[in-house]
Amino acid sequence: MSALLEVEDVTMRFGGLCAISHCRMTIPAGITHGIIGPNGAGKTTLFNLITGIYRPTEGRIRFQGRDISGQRPSRIALGGIGRTFQNIRLFKNLTALENVRIAYDTQLHYGPMESLLRIGRHRRSEDESIARSMALLEHFGLAGLASLHASELSYGAQRRLEIARALALKPSLLLLDEPAAGMNTAETAILTEFLRDIRSHFQVTMILIEHHMHLVMNLCDQITVLDFGRVIAEGSPAEIRANPRVIEAYLGESAE
Amino acid sequence: MENTRRFCVRVAECRWILPLLFAAGLAFCVIAESGGLLNSYTRFALTTMAVNVILCASLNLVNGYLGEFSVGHAGFMALGAYASAMLTTRLFPQMPALFIPALLAGGLVAAGIGFLLALLSFKTRGDYLAIITLAFLMIVKSALENIPWVGGPRGIAGIPTLTTLPVAFVAAAATLWTIRNLIFSKFGRAVVAIREDEIAANAMGVRTREAKILAFSVSSFFGGVAGALLAHQITFINPGSFDIIKSTEILVMVYLGGIGSLAGSVLGAVIFTLLSEALREFGTWRMVILPLILVLLMLFRPRGIMGLKELPWFLPRRELATRRKKS
């Protein structure tokens, strides 16, 4: 199977701090990959490296075989990597529909002159963009809230909207940064089913950072454990559960 | 009560009121200009109001929609004013028919420099970009003061009076129409997305550099056109006419009317012009009262009267349909 994403020996230093150290990861297409590790292990930094917010100090990141390290974030997004953020980053003063439309806009092809004069592809594209965005909101149970500002939505709806917005890019890889943050057990169970549905419906490869072990163990095909910027374990959920180094990193006990 | 509310909604969503207002306004302007319906002072004040609408709406593009803080708008006015005045006084005097090309030339010169300023905004945001726009304003002013070819500190006199009330009115309407059509397209939504969250916008594939270039270029273009109109209204310009106080006045209009709103831009410019004329007899106190309004505004309504809200008249039909709350 060909790898969708390859992280090749990536190191990220902020001044003297080494946030990610010689990280290697291979994500085949079609799987769901979990990244776990204690706070400050470098999980979000890894996402920021993949999406181009940071440029790796050393190493390379390949997506669909092409080197994307150091590309502009918008270019990487258009190449097919969508993401959500740990602390929700919606366009708060815009409606739920507009939030999705902005991501969908990147697939519209019309020029400024066509917009200015409201001719040609402008009309057709805009109608299509609204219809498609509404369909996406519908799928996420947000159609009734389409005209509300993102800031007016409930926490759960905001989380869902953020995922919908990322999917409007039609990504082949979706990065979810703690999708279950702030959710209780029951809500997390619902989210697990929801993510399962997205995976099959949108046929997207997922990488998710999560602290809820139940969700990770249930959903992921393979897991990487990070600690202090290093990969300390990698494998299937069953293997990770039995790995003494993981237990040590999480509980701070000696593995001996 | 319910009926009044419903009536207001119907009026606000009526599609033909704005075109009707435009037609009536244009007819009024033409009659006022030719028929002696108004005295010259009132005509002058109304022309100023129209020019202020252009200034306010164009600065709103950067300060409201893009969410930056530019204090350099008077600099773009200066560029437009000087470029067009050079054309109408030196290059082709006595040819009023070429006024419109001269206006556009003024706008293009300003837009060219606005484009360069946009390049600086890629790396710099917020306070730092505000300081850069301030520096830009000072550079423009001292450059004009030191180029003898454009009159140095004495400026340019004897500019033909070509900015009539109908011309200013049509220019203001054209500005609003252009900005509206850009804002309600993928280009405008990209600009607004940067204001809301630049990192998220990037992650959603928004080409932030192109969007910033668009916002700055279009904003400075209309700033330049407004400057050109002003030059041909007051017939005399010097570098001192385009200082930080002029920029501040435009800022007051934007933050009074409301950021990120076309209706707010019109409202801000109209209220400001009326207040400014009403306070004329108070002399120096005018420059105490107007800034004081800004202070009160920042305290009680920091986004302005219409902040981030739009009057349905200005919304394209398609947008209006998506904004109706289902109830």
Coordinates of N, CA and C in Angstrom, one line a residue, chain A residues 21-243:
Chain A
S21 N 11.6 15.8 17.8 CA 13.0 15.3 17.6 C 13.0 14.0 16.8
H22 N 13.5 14.1 15.6 CA 13.7 13.0 14.7 C 12.4 12.1 14.6
C23 N 11.3 12.7 14.3 CA 10.1 12.0 14.3 C 9.9 11.3 12.9
R24 N 9.5 10.1 12.9 CA 9.2 9.4 11.7 C 7.8 8.8 11.8
M25 N 7.0 8.9 10.8 CA 5.7 8.4 10.8 C 5.3 8.1 9.4
T26 N 4.6 7.0 9.1 CA 4.1 6.7 7.8 C 2.6 6.4 7.9
I27 N 1.8 7.1 7.2 CA 0.3 7.0 7.3 C -0.1 6.4 5.9
P28 N -0.6 5.2 5.8 CA -1.1 4.7 4.6 C -2.5 5.3 4.3
A29 N -2.9 5.3 3.0 CA -4.2 5.9 2.7 C -5.3 5.0 3.3
G30 N -6.3 5.7 3.7 CA -7.5 4.9 4.1 C -7.6 4.5 5.6
I31 N -6.5 4.8 6.4 CA -6.6 4.3 7.8 C -6.9 5.5 8.7
T32 N -7.2 5.2 9.9 CA -7.3 6.2 10.9 C -6.2 6.1 11.9
H33 N -5.4 7.1 12.1 CA -4.2 7.1 12.9 C -4.4 8.0 14.1
G34 N -4.1 7.4 15.3 CA -4.1 8.2 16.5 C -2.8 8.6 16.9
I35 N -2.7 9.9 17.5 CA -1.5 10.4 18.1 C -1.8 10.7 19.5
I36 N -1.1 10.0 20.4 CA -1.4 10.2 21.9 C -0.1 10.6 22.5
G37 N -0.2 11.1 23.7 CA 1.0 11.5 24.5 C 0.6 12.5 25.5
P38 N 1.5 12.7 26.5 CA 1.2 13.6 27.6 C 1.1 15.1 27.0
N39 N 0.6 16.0 27.8 CA 0.6 17.4 27.4 C 2.0 17.9 27.2
G40 N 2.2 18.6 26.1 CA 3.5 19.2 25.8 C 4.4 18.2 25.1
A41 N 3.9 17.1 24.6 CA 4.7 16.1 23.9 C 5.0 16.5 22.5
G42 N 4.3 17.5 22.0 CA 4.6 17.9 20.6 C 3.6 17.5 19.6
K43 N 2.4 17.1 20.1 CA 1.4 16.5 19.1 C 0.9 17.7 18.2
T44 N 0.5 18.8 18.8 CA 0.0 19.9 18.0 C 1.1 20.5 17.1
T45 N 2.3 20.5 17.6 CA 3.4 21.0 16.8 C 3.5 20.2 15.6
L46 N 3.3 18.9 15.7 CA 3.4 18.0 14.6 C 2.3 18.3 13.5
F47 N 1.1 18.6 14.0 CA 0.0 19.0 13.1 C 0.4 20.3 12.4
N48 N 1.0 21.3 13.2 CA 1.4 22.6 12.6 C 2.5 22.4 11.6
L49 N 3.3 21.4 11.8 CA 4.4 21.1 10.8 C 3.7 20.6 9.5
I50 N 2.8 19.6 9.7 CA 2.2 19.0 8.5 C 1.4 20.0 7.7
T51 N 0.7 21.0 8.4 CA -0.1 21.9 7.7 C 0.6 23.2 7.3
G52 N 1.9 23.2 7.5 CA 2.7 24.3 7.0 C 2.8 25.6 7.8
I53 N 2.2 25.5 9.1 CA 2.3 26.7 9.9 C 3.7 26.9 10.4
Y54 N 4.4 25.8 10.6 CA 5.9 25.8 10.9 C 6.6 25.1 9.8
R55 N 7.8 25.5 9.6 CA 8.7 24.8 8.6 C 9.7 24.0 9.5
P56 N 9.8 22.7 9.2 CA 10.6 21.8 10.0 C 12.1 22.3 10.0
T57 N 12.7 22.3 11.2 CA 14.1 22.7 11.2 C 15.0 21.6 10.4
E58 N 14.6 20.4 10.6 CA 15.3 19.3 9.8 C 14.2 18.3 9.3
G59 N 14.6 17.6 8.3 CA 13.7 16.6 7.8 C 12.7 17.0 6.8
R60 N 11.9 16.1 6.4 CA 11.0 16.3 5.3 C 9.6 15.7 5.5
I61 N 8.6 16.3 5.0 CA 7.2 15.7 5.1 C 6.8 15.5 3.6
R62 N 6.3 14.3 3.3 CA 5.8 14.0 2.0 C 4.4 13.7 2.1
F63 N 3.6 14.3 1.1 CA 2.2 14.0 1.0 C 1.9 13.6 -0.4
Q64 N 1.3 12.4 -0.5 CA 1.1 11.8 -1.8 C 2.4 11.8 -2.7
G65 N 3.5 11.5 -2.0 CA 4.8 11.4 -2.6 C 5.5 12.7 -2.9
R66 N 4.8 13.8 -2.7 CA 5.5 15.1 -3.0 C 6.0 15.7 -1.7
D67 N 7.1 16.4 -1.7 CA 7.6 17.1 -0.5 C 6.8 18.4 -0.3
I68 N 6.2 18.4 0.9 CA 5.4 19.7 1.1 C 6.0 20.5 2.2
S69 N 7.1 20.1 2.8 CA 7.7 20.9 3.9 C 8.1 22.2 3.4
G70 N 7.6 23.3 4.1 CA 8.0 24.6 3.8 C 7.0 25.3 2.8
Q71 N 6.0 24.6 2.3 CA 5.0 25.2 1.5 C 4.1 26.1 2.3
R72 N 3.5 27.1 1.6 CA 2.5 27.9 2.3 C 1.3 27.1 2.8
P73 N 0.8 27.4 4.0 CA -0.3 26.6 4.5 C -1.5 26.5 3.6
S74 N -1.8 27.6 2.9 CA -3.0 27.6 2.0 C -2.7 26.6 0.8
R75 N -1.5 26.5 0.4 CA -1.2 25.6 -0.7 C -1.3 24.1 -0.2
I76 N -0.9 23.9 1.0 CA -1.0 22.5 1.5 C -2.5 22.2 1.7
A77 N -3.3 23.2 2.2 CA -4.7 22.9 2.4 C -5.3 22.6 1.0
L78 N -5.0 23.4 0.0 CA -5.6 23.1 -1.3 C -5.1 21.8 -1.9
G79 N -3.9 21.3 -1.5 CA -3.4 20.1 -1.9 C -4.2 18.9 -1.4
G80 N -5.0 19.1 -0.3 CA -5.8 18.1 0.2 C -5.6 17.7 1.6
I81 N -5.1 18.6 2.5 CA -5.1 18.4 3.9 C -6.0 19.4 4.6
G82 N -7.0 18.8 5.2 CA -7.9 19.7 6.0 C -7.6 19.5 7.5
R83 N -8.0 20.5 8.3 CA -7.7 20.3 9.8 C -8.7 21.0 10.6
T84 N -8.7 20.6 11.9 CA -9.4 21.4 12.9 C -8.4 21.8 14.0
F85 N -8.8 22.6 14.9 CA -7.9 23.1 15.9 C -8.3 22.7 17.3
Q86 N -7.3 22.6 18.1 CA -7.5 22.2 19.5 C -8.5 23.2 20.2
N87 N -8.1 24.5 20.1 CA -9.1 25.5 20.6 C -9.8 26.1 19.4
I88 N -11.0 25.7 19.3 CA -11.8 26.0 18.0 C -11.5 27.3 17.4
R89 N -11.2 27.3 16.1 CA -10.9 28.5 15.4 C -11.9 28.7 14.3
L90 N -13.1 29.0 14.6 CA -14.2 29.3 13.6 C -14.1 30.8 13.2
F91 N -14.8 31.2 12.1 CA -14.9 32.6 11.8 C -16.1 33.1 12.6
K92 N -15.9 33.6 13.8 CA -17.0 33.7 14.8 C -18.1 34.7 14.4
N93 N -17.7 35.7 13.7 CA -18.7 36.7 13.4 C -19.4 36.4 12.1
L94 N -19.2 35.3 11.5 CA -19.8 34.9 10.3 C -20.8 33.7 10.5
T95 N -21.7 33.6 9.7 CA -22.7 32.5 9.9 C -22.1 31.2 9.7
A96 N -22.8 30.1 10.1 CA -22.3 28.8 10.0 C -22.2 28.5 8.5
L97 N -23.1 28.9 7.7 CA -23.0 28.7 6.2 C -21.8 29.4 5.6
E98 N -21.6 30.6 6.0 CA -20.4 31.4 5.5 C -19.1 30.7 5.9
N99 N -19.0 30.1 7.1 CA -17.9 29.4 7.5 C -17.5 28.3 6.5
V100 N -18.6 27.5 6.2 CA -18.3 26.4 5.2 C -18.0 26.9 3.8
R101 N -18.8 28.0 3.4 CA -18.6 28.6 2.1 C -17.2 29.0 1.8
I102 N -16.5 29.6 2.9 CA -15.2 30.1 2.7 C -14.2 29.0 2.3
A103 N -14.4 27.8 2.9 CA -13.6 26.7 2.5 C -14.0 26.2 1.1
Y104 N -15.3 26.2 0.9 CA -15.7 25.7 -0.4 C -15.3 26.7 -1.6
D105 N -15.2 28.0 -1.2 CA -14.9 29.0 -2.2 C -13.6 28.7 -3.0
T106 N -12.7 28.0 -2.3 CA -11.4 27.7 -2.9 C -11.5 26.8 -4.1
Q107 N -12.7 26.2 -4.3 CA -12.8 25.3 -5.4 C -13.6 26.0 -6.5
L108 N -14.0 27.3 -6.3 CA -14.8 28.0 -7.3 C -13.8 28.6 -8.3
H109 N -14.2 28.6 -9.5 CA -13.3 29.3 -10.5 C -14.0 30.4 -11.2
Y110 N -13.9 31.6 -10.7 CA -14.3 32.8 -11.4 C -13.4 33.9 -11.1
G111 N -13.3 34.9 -11.9 CA -12.3 36.0 -11.8 C -13.0 37.2 -11.1
P112 N -12.2 38.1 -10.6 CA -12.7 39.3 -10.0 C -13.6 40.1 -10.9
M113 N -13.3 40.2 -12.2 CA -14.2 40.9 -13.1 C -15.6 40.3 -13.2
E114 N -15.6 39.0 -13.2 CA -16.9 38.3 -13.2 C -17.8 38.6 -12.0
S115 N -17.1 38.8 -10.8 CA -17.8 39.1 -9.6 C -18.3 40.5 -9.6
L116 N -17.4 41.4 -10.1 CA -17.7 42.8 -10.2 C -18.9 43.1 -11.0
L117 N -19.0 42.4 -12.1 CA -20.1 42.7 -13.0 C -21.2 41.6 -12.8
R118 N -21.0 40.7 -11.9 CA -22.0 39.6 -11.6 C -22.4 38.9 -12.9
I119 N -21.4 38.5 -13.7 CA -21.7 37.8 -14.9 C -21.0 36.4 -14.9
G120 N -21.2 35.7 -16.0 CA -20.5 34.5 -16.3 C -20.6 33.5 -15.2
R121 N -19.4 33.0 -14.8 CA -19.3 31.9 -13.9 C -19.7 32.3 -12.5
H122 N -19.7 33.6 -12.2 CA -20.0 34.1 -10.8 C -21.3 33.5 -10.3
R123 N -22.4 33.8 -11.0 CA -23.7 33.4 -10.5 C -23.8 31.9 -10.3
R124 N -23.4 31.1 -11.3 CA -23.6 29.7 -11.3 C -22.7 29.1 -10.1
S125 N -21.5 29.6 -10.0 CA -20.6 29.1 -8.9 C -21.2 29.4 -7.6
E126 N -21.7 30.7 -7.4 CA -22.2 31.1 -6.1 C -23.4 30.2 -5.7
D127 N -24.3 30.0 -6.6 CA -25.5 29.2 -6.4 C -25.1 27.8 -6.0
E128 N -24.1 27.3 -6.7 CA -23.7 25.9 -6.5 C -23.0 25.8 -5.1
S129 N -22.2 26.9 -4.8 CA -21.5 26.9 -3.5 C -22.4 26.9 -2.3
I130 N -23.5 27.7 -2.5 CA -24.5 27.7 -1.4 C -25.2 26.4 -1.2
A131 N -25.6 25.8 -2.4 CA -26.3 24.5 -2.3 C -25.4 23.4 -1.7
R132 N -24.2 23.3 -2.2 CA -23.3 22.3 -1.7 C -23.0 22.5 -0.2
S133 N -22.7 23.8 0.2 CA -22.4 24.0 1.6 C -23.6 23.7 2.5
M134 N -24.8 24.0 2.0 CA -26.0 23.6 2.8 C -26.1 22.1 2.9
A135 N -25.8 21.4 1.8 CA -25.9 19.9 1.9 C -24.9 19.4 2.9
L136 N -23.8 20.0 3.0 CA -22.8 19.6 3.9 C -23.3 19.8 5.4
L137 N -23.8 21.0 5.6 CA -24.4 21.4 6.9 C -25.5 20.4 7.3
E138 N -26.3 20.1 6.3 CA -27.4 19.1 6.5 C -26.8 17.8 7.0
H139 N -25.8 17.3 6.4 CA -25.2 16.0 6.7 C -24.7 16.1 8.2
F140 N -24.3 17.2 8.7 CA -23.8 17.4 10.0 C -24.9 17.8 11.0
G141 N -26.2 17.8 10.6 CA -27.3 18.2 11.4 C -27.2 19.7 11.8
L142 N -26.6 20.5 10.9 CA -26.5 21.9 11.2 C -27.3 22.8 10.3
A143 N -28.1 22.2 9.4 CA -28.8 23.0 8.4 C -29.7 24.0 9.1
G144 N -30.4 23.7 10.2 CA -31.3 24.6 10.9 C -30.6 25.8 11.5
L145 N -29.2 25.7 11.7 CA -28.5 26.7 12.3 C -27.6 27.5 11.3
A146 N -27.9 27.3 10.0 CA -27.0 27.8 9.0 C -26.9 29.3 9.0
S147 N -28.0 30.0 9.4 CA -27.9 31.5 9.4 C -27.5 32.1 10.8
L148 N -27.1 31.2 11.7 CA -26.6 31.7 13.0 C -25.2 32.0 12.9
H149 N -24.7 33.0 13.7 CA -23.3 33.2 13.7 C -22.6 32.0 14.4
A150 N -21.4 31.7 14.0 CA -20.6 30.6 14.6 C -20.6 30.8 16.1
S151 N -20.4 32.0 16.6 CA -20.3 32.2 18.0 C -21.6 32.0 18.8
E152 N -22.7 31.9 18.1 CA -24.0 31.7 18.8 C -24.3 30.2 18.9
L153 N -23.4 29.3 18.3 CA -23.7 27.9 18.3 C -23.2 27.3 19.6
S154 N -23.8 26.1 20.0 CA -23.3 25.4 21.2 C -22.0 24.9 20.9
Y155 N -21.3 24.5 22.0 CA -19.9 24.0 21.9 C -19.9 22.8 21.0
G156 N -20.8 21.9 21.2 CA -20.8 20.6 20.3 C -21.0 21.0 18.9
A157 N -21.9 21.9 18.6 CA -22.2 22.3 17.2 C -21.0 23.0 16.6
Q158 N -20.3 23.8 17.4 CA -19.1 24.5 16.9 C -18.0 23.4 16.5
R159 N -17.9 22.4 17.3 CA -16.9 21.3 17.0 C -17.3 20.7 15.7
R160 N -18.6 20.4 15.5 CA -19.1 19.7 14.3 C -18.9 20.7 13.1
L161 N -19.2 22.0 13.3 CA -19.1 22.9 12.2 C -17.6 23.0 11.7
E162 N -16.7 22.9 12.7 CA -15.3 23.0 12.3 C -14.9 21.8 11.4
I163 N -15.4 20.6 11.8 CA -15.1 19.5 11.0 C -15.8 19.6 9.6
A164 N -17.0 20.1 9.5 CA -17.7 20.3 8.3 C -16.9 21.3 7.4
R165 N -16.4 22.4 8.0 CA -15.7 23.3 7.2 C -14.4 22.7 6.6
A166 N -13.7 21.9 7.4 CA -12.5 21.2 6.9 C -12.8 20.3 5.8
L167 N -14.0 19.6 5.9 CA -14.4 18.7 4.8 C -14.8 19.4 3.5
A168 N -15.2 20.7 3.7 CA -15.6 21.4 2.5 C -14.4 21.6 1.5
L169 N -13.2 21.4 2.0 CA -12.0 21.5 1.2 C -11.9 20.2 0.3
K170 N -12.7 19.3 0.6 CA -12.6 17.9 0.0 C -11.2 17.3 0.2
P171 N -10.8 17.2 1.4 CA -9.4 16.8 1.7 C -9.3 15.3 1.6
S172 N -8.1 14.8 1.3 CA -7.9 13.3 1.3 C -7.3 12.9 2.7
L173 N -6.8 13.9 3.4 CA -6.3 13.7 4.7 C -7.0 14.7 5.7
L174 N -7.5 14.2 6.8 CA -8.2 15.1 7.8 C -7.5 15.0 9.1
L175 N -7.0 16.2 9.6 CA -6.3 16.2 10.9 C -7.2 16.7 11.9
L176 N -7.5 16.0 13.0 CA -8.4 16.4 14.0 C -7.6 16.6 15.3
D177 N -7.6 17.8 15.8 CA -6.8 18.1 17.0 C -7.8 18.1 18.2
E178 N -7.7 17.0 19.0 CA -8.6 16.8 20.2 C -10.1 17.1 19.9
P179 N -10.7 16.3 19.0 CA -12.1 16.6 18.7 C -13.0 16.3 19.9
A180 N -12.6 15.5 20.9 CA -13.4 15.2 22.0 C -13.1 16.1 23.2
A181 N -12.3 17.1 23.1 CA -11.9 17.9 24.2 C -13.1 18.6 24.9
G182 N -13.2 18.5 26.1 CA -14.3 19.1 26.9 C -15.6 18.3 26.8
M183 N -15.6 17.1 26.3 CA -16.8 16.3 26.2 C -16.8 15.2 27.2
N184 N -18.1 14.9 27.7 CA -18.2 13.8 28.7 C -18.2 12.4 28.0
T185 N -18.3 11.4 28.7 CA -18.3 10.0 28.2 C -19.3 9.8 27.1
A186 N -20.6 10.2 27.5 CA -21.7 10.0 26.5 C -21.5 10.7 25.2
E187 N -21.0 12.0 25.3 CA -20.8 12.8 24.2 C -19.7 12.2 23.3
T188 N -18.7 11.7 24.0 CA -17.5 11.1 23.3 C -18.0 9.9 22.5
A189 N -18.9 9.1 23.1 CA -19.4 7.9 22.4 C -20.1 8.3 21.1
I190 N -20.9 9.4 21.2 CA -21.6 9.9 20.0 C -20.6 10.4 19.0
L191 N -19.6 11.1 19.5 CA -18.6 11.6 18.5 C -17.8 10.4 17.8
T192 N -17.6 9.3 18.5 CA -16.9 8.2 17.9 C -17.7 7.7 16.8
E193 N -19.0 7.5 17.0 CA -19.9 7.1 15.9 C -19.9 8.1 14.7
F194 N -19.9 9.3 15.1 CA -19.9 10.4 14.1 C -18.7 10.4 13.2
L195 N -17.5 10.2 13.9 CA -16.3 10.2 13.1 C -16.2 8.9 12.2
R196 N -16.8 7.8 12.7 CA -16.9 6.6 11.9 C -17.7 6.8 10.7
D197 N -18.8 7.6 10.8 CA -19.6 7.9 9.7 C -18.9 8.8 8.7
I198 N -18.2 9.8 9.2 CA -17.5 10.7 8.3 C -16.4 9.9 7.5
R199 N -15.7 9.0 8.2 CA -14.7 8.2 7.6 C -15.2 7.4 6.4
S200 N -16.4 6.8 6.6 CA -16.9 6.0 5.5 C -17.6 6.9 4.4
H201 N -18.3 7.9 4.9 CA -19.0 8.7 3.9 C -18.1 9.6 3.0
F202 N -17.1 10.2 3.6 CA -16.2 11.1 2.9 C -14.9 10.4 2.4
Q203 N -14.8 9.1 2.8 CA -13.6 8.3 2.4 C -12.3 9.1 2.6
V204 N -12.1 9.5 3.9 CA -11.0 10.4 4.2 C -10.1 9.6 5.2
T205 N -8.8 9.8 5.0 CA -7.8 9.3 5.9 C -7.8 10.3 7.1
M206 N -7.8 9.8 8.3 CA -7.8 10.7 9.5 C -6.6 10.5 10.3
I207 N -6.1 11.6 10.8 CA -5.1 11.5 11.9 C -5.7 12.3 13.1
L208 N -5.8 11.7 14.2 CA -6.4 12.5 15.3 C -5.6 12.4 16.6
I209 N -5.5 13.6 17.2 CA -4.8 13.7 18.5 C -6.0 13.6 19.5
E210 N -5.8 12.8 20.5 CA -6.9 12.7 21.5 C -6.4 12.2 22.8
H211 N -7.0 12.6 23.9 CA -6.7 12.1 25.2 C -7.7 11.1 25.7
H212 N -8.9 11.1 25.1 CA -9.9 10.0 25.5 C -9.5 8.7 24.9
M213 N -8.9 7.9 25.8 CA -8.4 6.6 25.3 C -9.4 5.7 24.7
H214 N -10.6 5.8 25.2 CA -11.7 4.9 24.7 C -11.9 5.2 23.2
L215 N -12.0 6.5 22.9 CA -12.2 6.9 21.5 C -11.0 6.4 20.6
V216 N -9.8 6.7 21.1 CA -8.7 6.3 20.3 C -8.6 4.8 20.0
M217 N -8.8 4.1 21.1 CA -8.7 2.6 21.0 C -9.8 2.0 20.1
N218 N -11.0 2.7 20.1 CA -12.1 2.2 19.3 C -12.0 2.5 17.9
L219 N -11.4 3.7 17.6 CA -11.5 4.2 16.2 C -10.2 4.0 15.4
C220 N -9.1 4.0 16.1 CA -7.8 4.0 15.3 C -7.3 2.7 14.9
D221 N -6.7 2.6 13.7 CA -6.1 1.4 13.2 C -4.7 1.3 13.7
Q222 N -4.0 2.4 13.8 CA -2.7 2.4 14.3 C -2.5 3.7 15.2
I223 N -1.5 3.6 16.1 CA -1.3 4.7 17.0 C 0.1 5.0 17.2
T224 N 0.4 6.3 17.3 CA 1.8 6.7 17.6 C 1.8 7.4 18.9
V225 N 2.7 7.1 19.8 CA 2.8 7.7 21.1 C 4.0 8.6 21.1
L226 N 3.8 9.9 21.4 CA 4.8 10.9 21.5 C 5.1 11.2 23.0
D227 N 6.4 11.4 23.3 CA 6.7 12.0 24.6 C 8.0 12.8 24.4
F228 N 7.9 14.0 25.0 CA 9.0 15.0 24.8 C 9.5 15.0 23.4
G229 N 8.6 15.0 22.4 CA 9.0 15.2 21.0 C 9.5 14.0 20.3
R230 N 9.5 12.9 21.0 CA 10.0 11.7 20.4 C 8.9 10.6 20.3
V231 N 9.0 9.8 19.2 CA 8.1 8.7 19.1 C 8.6 7.6 20.0
I232 N 7.8 7.3 21.0 CA 8.2 6.3 22.0 C 7.6 4.9 21.7
A233 N 6.5 4.9 20.9 CA 5.9 3.7 20.6 C 5.0 3.8 19.3
E234 N 4.8 2.7 18.6 CA 4.0 2.8 17.5 C 3.4 1.4 17.3
G235 N 2.1 1.4 16.9 CA 1.5 0.0 16.6 C 0.0 0.0 16.7
S236 N -0.6 -1.1 16.7 CA -2.0 -1.2 16.8 C -2.5 -0.9 18.2
P237 N -3.8 -0.6 18.4 CA -4.2 -0.3 19.7 C -3.9 -1.4 20.8
A238 N -4.0 -2.6 20.4 CA -3.7 -3.7 21.3 C -2.2 -3.6 21.8
E239 N -1.3 -3.4 20.8 CA 0.1 -3.3 21.1 C 0.4 -2.2 22.0
I240 N -0.2 -1.0 21.7 CA 0.1 0.2 22.5 C -0.4 0.0 23.9
R241 N -1.5 -0.7 24.1 CA -2.0 -0.9 25.4 C -1.1 -1.7 26.3
A242 N -0.4 -2.6 25.6 CA 0.5 -3.5 26.4 C 1.9 -3.0 26.5
N243 N 2.2 -1.9 25.8 CA 3.6 -1.4 25.8 C 4.0 -0.7 27.1

